[in-house]
mmCIF file of C-alpha atoms in Angstrom:
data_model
loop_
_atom_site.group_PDB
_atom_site.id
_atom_site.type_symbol
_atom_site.label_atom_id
_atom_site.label_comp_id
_atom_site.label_asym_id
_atom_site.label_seq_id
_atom_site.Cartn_x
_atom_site.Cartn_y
_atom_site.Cartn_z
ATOM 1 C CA UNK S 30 2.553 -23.797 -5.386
ATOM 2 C CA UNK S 31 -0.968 -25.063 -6.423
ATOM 3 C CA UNK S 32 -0.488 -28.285 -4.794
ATOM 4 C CA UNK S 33 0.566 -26.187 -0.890
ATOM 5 C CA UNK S 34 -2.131 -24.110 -1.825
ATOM 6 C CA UNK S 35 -4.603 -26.789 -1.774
ATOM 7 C CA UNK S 36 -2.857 -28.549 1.524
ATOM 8 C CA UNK S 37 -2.909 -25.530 3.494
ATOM 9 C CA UNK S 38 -6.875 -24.951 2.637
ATOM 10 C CA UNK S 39 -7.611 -28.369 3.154
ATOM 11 C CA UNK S 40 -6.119 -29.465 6.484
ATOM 12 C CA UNK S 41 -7.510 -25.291 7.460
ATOM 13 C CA UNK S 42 -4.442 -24.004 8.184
ATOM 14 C CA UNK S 43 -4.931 -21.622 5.915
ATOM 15 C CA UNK S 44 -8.273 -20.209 6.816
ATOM 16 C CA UNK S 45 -7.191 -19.669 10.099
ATOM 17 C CA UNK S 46 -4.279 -17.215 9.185
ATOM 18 C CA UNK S 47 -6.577 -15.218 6.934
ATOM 19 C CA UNK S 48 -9.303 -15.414 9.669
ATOM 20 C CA UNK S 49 -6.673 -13.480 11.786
ATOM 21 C CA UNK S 50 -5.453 -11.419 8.891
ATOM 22 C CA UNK S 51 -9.078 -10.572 7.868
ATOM 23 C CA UNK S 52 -9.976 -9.520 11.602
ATOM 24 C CA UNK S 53 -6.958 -7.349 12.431
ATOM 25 C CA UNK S 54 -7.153 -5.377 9.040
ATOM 26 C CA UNK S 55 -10.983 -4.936 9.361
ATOM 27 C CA UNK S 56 -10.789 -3.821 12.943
ATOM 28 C CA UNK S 57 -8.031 -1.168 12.364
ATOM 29 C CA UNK S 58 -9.918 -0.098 9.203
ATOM 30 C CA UNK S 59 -12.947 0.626 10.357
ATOM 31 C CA UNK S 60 -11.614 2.596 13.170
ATOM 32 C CA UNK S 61 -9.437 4.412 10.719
ATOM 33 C CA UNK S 62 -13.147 5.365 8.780
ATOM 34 C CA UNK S 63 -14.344 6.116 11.608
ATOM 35 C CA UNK S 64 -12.276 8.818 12.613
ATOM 36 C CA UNK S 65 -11.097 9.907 8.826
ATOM 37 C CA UNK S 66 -14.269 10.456 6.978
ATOM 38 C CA UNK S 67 -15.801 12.842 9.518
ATOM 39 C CA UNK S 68 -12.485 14.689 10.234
ATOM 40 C CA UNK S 69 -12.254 14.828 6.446
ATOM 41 C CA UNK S 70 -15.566 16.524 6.125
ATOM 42 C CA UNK S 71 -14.719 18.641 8.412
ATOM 43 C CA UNK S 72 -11.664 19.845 7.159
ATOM 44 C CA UNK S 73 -13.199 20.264 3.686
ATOM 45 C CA UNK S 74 -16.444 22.207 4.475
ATOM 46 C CA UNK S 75 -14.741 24.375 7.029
ATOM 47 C CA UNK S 76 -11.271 26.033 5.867
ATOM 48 C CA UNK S 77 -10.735 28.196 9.233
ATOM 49 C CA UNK S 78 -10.202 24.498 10.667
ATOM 50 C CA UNK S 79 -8.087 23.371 7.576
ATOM 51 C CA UNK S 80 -5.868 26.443 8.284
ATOM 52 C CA UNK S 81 -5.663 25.430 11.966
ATOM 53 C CA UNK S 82 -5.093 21.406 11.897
ATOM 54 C CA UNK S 83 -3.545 21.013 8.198
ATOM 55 C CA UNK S 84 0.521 21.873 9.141
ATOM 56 C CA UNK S 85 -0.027 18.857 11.955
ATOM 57 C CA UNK S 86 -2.376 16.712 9.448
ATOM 58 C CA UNK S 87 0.705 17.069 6.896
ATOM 59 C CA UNK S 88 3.521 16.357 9.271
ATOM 60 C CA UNK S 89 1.712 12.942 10.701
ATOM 61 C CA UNK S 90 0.913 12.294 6.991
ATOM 62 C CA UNK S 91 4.800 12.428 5.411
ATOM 63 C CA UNK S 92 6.228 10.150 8.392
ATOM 64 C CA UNK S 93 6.722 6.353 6.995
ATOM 65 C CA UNK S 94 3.862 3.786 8.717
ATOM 66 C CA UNK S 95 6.120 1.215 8.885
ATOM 67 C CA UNK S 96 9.081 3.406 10.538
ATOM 68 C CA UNK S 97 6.358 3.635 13.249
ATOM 69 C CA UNK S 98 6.060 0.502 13.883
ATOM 70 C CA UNK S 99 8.718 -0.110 16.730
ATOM 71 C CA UNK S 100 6.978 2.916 18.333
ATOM 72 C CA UNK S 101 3.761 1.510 18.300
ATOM 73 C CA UNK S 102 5.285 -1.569 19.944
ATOM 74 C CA UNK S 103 6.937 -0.077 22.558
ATOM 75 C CA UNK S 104 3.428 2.196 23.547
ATOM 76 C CA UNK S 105 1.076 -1.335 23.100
ATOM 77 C CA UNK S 106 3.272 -3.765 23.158
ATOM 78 C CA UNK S 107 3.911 -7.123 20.762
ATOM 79 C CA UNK S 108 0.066 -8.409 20.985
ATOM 80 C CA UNK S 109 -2.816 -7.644 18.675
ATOM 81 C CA UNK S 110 -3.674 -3.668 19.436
ATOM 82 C CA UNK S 111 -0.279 -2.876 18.125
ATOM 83 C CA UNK S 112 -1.014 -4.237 14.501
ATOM 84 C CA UNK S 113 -4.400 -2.838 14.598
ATOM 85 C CA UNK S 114 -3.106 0.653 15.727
ATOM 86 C CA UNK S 115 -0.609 0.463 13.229
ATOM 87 C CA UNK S 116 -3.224 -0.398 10.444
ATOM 88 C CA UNK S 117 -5.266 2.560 11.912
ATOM 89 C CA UNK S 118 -2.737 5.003 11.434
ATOM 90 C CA UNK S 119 -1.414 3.940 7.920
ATOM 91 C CA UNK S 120 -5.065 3.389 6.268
ATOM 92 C CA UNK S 121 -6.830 7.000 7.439
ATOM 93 C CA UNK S 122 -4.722 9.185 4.945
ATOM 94 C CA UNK S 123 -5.710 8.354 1.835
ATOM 95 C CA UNK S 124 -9.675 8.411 3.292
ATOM 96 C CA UNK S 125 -8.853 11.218 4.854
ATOM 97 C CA UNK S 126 -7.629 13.392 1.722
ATOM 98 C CA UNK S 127 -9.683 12.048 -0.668
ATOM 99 C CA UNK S 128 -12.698 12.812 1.542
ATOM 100 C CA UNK S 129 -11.166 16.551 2.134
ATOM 101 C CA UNK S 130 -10.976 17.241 -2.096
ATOM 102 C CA UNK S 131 -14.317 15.347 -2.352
ATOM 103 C CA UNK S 132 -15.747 18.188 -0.026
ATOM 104 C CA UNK S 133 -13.825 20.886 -2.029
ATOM 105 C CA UNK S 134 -15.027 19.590 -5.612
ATOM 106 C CA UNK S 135 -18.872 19.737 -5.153
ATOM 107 C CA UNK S 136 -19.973 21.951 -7.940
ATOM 108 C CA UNK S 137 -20.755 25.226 -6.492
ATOM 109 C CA UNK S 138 -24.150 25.578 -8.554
ATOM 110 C CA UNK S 139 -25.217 22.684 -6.558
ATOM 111 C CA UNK S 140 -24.807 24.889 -3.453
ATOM 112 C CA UNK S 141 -25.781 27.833 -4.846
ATOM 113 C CA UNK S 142 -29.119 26.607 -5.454
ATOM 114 C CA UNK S 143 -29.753 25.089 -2.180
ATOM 115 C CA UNK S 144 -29.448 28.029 -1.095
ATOM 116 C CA UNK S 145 -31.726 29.952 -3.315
ATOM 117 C CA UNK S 146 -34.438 27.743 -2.098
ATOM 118 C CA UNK S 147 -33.417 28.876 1.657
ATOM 119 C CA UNK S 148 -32.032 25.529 2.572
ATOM 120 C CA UNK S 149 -29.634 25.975 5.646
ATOM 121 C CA UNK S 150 -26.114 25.245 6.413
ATOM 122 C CA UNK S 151 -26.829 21.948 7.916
ATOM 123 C CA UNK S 152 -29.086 20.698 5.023
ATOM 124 C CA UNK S 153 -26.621 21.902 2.480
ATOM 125 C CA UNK S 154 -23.826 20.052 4.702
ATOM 126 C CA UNK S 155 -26.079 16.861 4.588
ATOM 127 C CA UNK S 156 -28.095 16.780 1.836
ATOM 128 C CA UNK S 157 -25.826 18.112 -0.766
ATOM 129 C CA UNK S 158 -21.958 18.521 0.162
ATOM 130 C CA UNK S 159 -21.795 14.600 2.243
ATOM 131 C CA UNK S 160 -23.848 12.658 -1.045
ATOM 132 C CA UNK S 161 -21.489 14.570 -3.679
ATOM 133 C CA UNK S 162 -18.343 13.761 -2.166
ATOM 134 C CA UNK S 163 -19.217 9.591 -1.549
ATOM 135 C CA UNK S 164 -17.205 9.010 -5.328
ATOM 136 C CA UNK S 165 -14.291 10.444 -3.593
ATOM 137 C CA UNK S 166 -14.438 9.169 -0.386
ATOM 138 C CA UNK S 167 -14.644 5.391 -1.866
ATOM 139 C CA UNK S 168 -11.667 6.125 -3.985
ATOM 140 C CA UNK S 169 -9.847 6.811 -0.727
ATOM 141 C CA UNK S 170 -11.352 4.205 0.964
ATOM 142 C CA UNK S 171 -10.669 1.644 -1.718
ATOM 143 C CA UNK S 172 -6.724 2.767 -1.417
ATOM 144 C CA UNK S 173 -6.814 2.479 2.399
ATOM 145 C CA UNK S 174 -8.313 -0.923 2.326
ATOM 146 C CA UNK S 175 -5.373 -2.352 0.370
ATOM 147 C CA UNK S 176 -2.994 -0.385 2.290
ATOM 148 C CA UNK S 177 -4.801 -1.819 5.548
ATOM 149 C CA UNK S 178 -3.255 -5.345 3.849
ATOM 150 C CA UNK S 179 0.550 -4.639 2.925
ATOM 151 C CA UNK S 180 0.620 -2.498 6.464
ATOM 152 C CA UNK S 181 -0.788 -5.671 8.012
ATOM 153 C CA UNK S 182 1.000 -7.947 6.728
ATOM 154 C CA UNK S 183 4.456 -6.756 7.238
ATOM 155 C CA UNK S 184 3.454 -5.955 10.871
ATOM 156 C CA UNK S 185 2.893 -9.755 11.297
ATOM 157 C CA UNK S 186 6.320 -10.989 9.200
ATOM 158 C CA UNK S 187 7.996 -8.428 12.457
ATOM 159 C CA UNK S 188 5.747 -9.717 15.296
ATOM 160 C CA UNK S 189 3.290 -12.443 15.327
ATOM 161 C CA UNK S 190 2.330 -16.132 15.640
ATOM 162 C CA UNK S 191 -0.437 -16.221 13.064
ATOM 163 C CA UNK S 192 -2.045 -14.520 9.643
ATOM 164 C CA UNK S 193 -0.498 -14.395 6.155
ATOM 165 C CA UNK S 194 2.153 -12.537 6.944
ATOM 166 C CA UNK S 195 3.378 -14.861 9.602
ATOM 167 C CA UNK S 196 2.582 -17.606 7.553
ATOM 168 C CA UNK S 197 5.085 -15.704 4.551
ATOM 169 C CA UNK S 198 8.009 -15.213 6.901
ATOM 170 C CA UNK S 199 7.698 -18.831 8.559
ATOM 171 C CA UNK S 200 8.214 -20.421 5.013
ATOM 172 C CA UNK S 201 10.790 -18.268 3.749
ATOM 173 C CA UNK S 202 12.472 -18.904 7.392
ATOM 174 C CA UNK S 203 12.290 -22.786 6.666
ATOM 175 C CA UNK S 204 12.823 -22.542 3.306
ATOM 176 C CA UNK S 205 9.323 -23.791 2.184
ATOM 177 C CA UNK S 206 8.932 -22.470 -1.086
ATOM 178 C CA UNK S 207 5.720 -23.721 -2.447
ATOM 179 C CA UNK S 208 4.668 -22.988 1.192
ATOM 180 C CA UNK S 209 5.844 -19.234 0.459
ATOM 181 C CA UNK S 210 4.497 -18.370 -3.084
ATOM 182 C CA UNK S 211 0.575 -20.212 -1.844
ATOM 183 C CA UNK S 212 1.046 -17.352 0.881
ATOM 184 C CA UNK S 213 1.473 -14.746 -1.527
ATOM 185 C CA UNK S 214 -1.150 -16.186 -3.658
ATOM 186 C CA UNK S 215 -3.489 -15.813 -0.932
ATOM 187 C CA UNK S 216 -2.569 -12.399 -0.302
ATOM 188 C CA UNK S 217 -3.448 -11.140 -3.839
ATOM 189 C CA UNK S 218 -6.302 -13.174 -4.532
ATOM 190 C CA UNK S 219 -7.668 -11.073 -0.474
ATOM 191 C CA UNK S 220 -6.567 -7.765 -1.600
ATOM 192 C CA UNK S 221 -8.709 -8.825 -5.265
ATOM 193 C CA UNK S 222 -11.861 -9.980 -3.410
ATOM 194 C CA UNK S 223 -11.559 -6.829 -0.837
ATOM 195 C CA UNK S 224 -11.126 -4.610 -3.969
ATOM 196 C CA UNK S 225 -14.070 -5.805 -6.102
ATOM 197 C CA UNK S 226 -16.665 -6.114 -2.988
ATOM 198 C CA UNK S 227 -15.824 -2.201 -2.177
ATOM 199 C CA UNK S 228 -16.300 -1.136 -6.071
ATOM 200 C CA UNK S 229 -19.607 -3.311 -5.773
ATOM 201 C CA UNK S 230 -20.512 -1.636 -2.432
ATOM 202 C CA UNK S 231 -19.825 1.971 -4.370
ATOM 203 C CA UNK S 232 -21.952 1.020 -7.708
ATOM 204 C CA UNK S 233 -25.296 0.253 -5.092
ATOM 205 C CA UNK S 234 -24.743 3.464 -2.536
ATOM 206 C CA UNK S 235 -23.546 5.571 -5.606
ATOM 207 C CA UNK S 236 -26.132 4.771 -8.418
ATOM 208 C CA UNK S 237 -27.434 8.399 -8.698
ATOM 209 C CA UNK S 238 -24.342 8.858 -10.455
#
């Protein structure tokens, strides 16, 4: 395993598929954040709107990613905006309720007192409800991002020509099993490195704590 781990780095094989791994999983991330983290604010500061938008938010949320998948091929077809849009719609749950009890779980003497000082709405919305629920939020977002991975990665073993998860499916195919375990290496030692540089990215934006 060692040994096809070191051949597939060295002739760059390797790099590549990650390269494309990395890509489509950042891309359909960030556009999952995007959309996720302000909805989930939102939701959270405004509970007229939770009432409205929360029996949908629920339905979309219980329905399997994966079982999507064929769906999302037939709409975008085989090619790359199919695996992003698929990583887009598996990754923004967890963001999106951890940034929704993040909102709900600021300490109402926190709000209280912003307003005894005649700070308005908006402030209180920006200045104190947004910075108290960034702990949250990163929780969520540090689920998504390895969810972003195993959604990813099983959307290339179904349709693709390139990444890790190609690269898994192609060895097990031709029976290359050192070939097949320095894939799945790969794949844990991404989701590690993701995971540690978003709990290092937390410690510097969250240091108030």
């Amino acid at each position: 395993m060692v040994a096809a781990f070191w051949d597939l780095l060295r002739s760059g094989e390797l790099i590549t598929h990650i390269a494309q791994s990395v890509r489509r999983s950042v891309l359909g991330f960030s556009l999952g954040l995007l959309v996720s983290v302000p909805l989930g604010l939102l939701i959270g500061w405004f509970p007229r709107f939770e009432e409205l938008v929360d029996p949908l938010l629920q339905t979309f949320r219980q329905t399997s990613t994966l079982a999507l998948f064929p769906v999302f091929i037939l709409f975008f077809g085989i090619g790359e905006v199919s695996k992003v849009a698929i990583i887009f719609w598996g990754v923004q749950w967890a963001i999106l309720l951890n940034t929704i009890a993040g909102v709900k779980n600021v300490d109402p003497l926190l709000i209280k007192a912003a307003r005894s000082m005649g700070t308005s709405s908006l402030e209180i919305f920006i200045k104190v409800i947004v910075p108290a629920a960034v702990p949250s939020i990163f929780t969520g977002v540090r689920l998504s991002a390895t969810t972003s991975i195993l959604i990813l990665i099983a959307a290339e073993m179904m349709g693709a020509n390139s990444g890790l998860g190609f690269l898994l499916y192609d060895s097990e195919v031709k029976y290359k099993i050192p070939t097949m375990y320095a894939a799945i290496m790969s794949m844990s030692l991404l989701g590690l490195i993701l995971n540690y540089t978003l709990v290092g990215i937390e410690k510097r934006i969250t240091h108030w704590k």
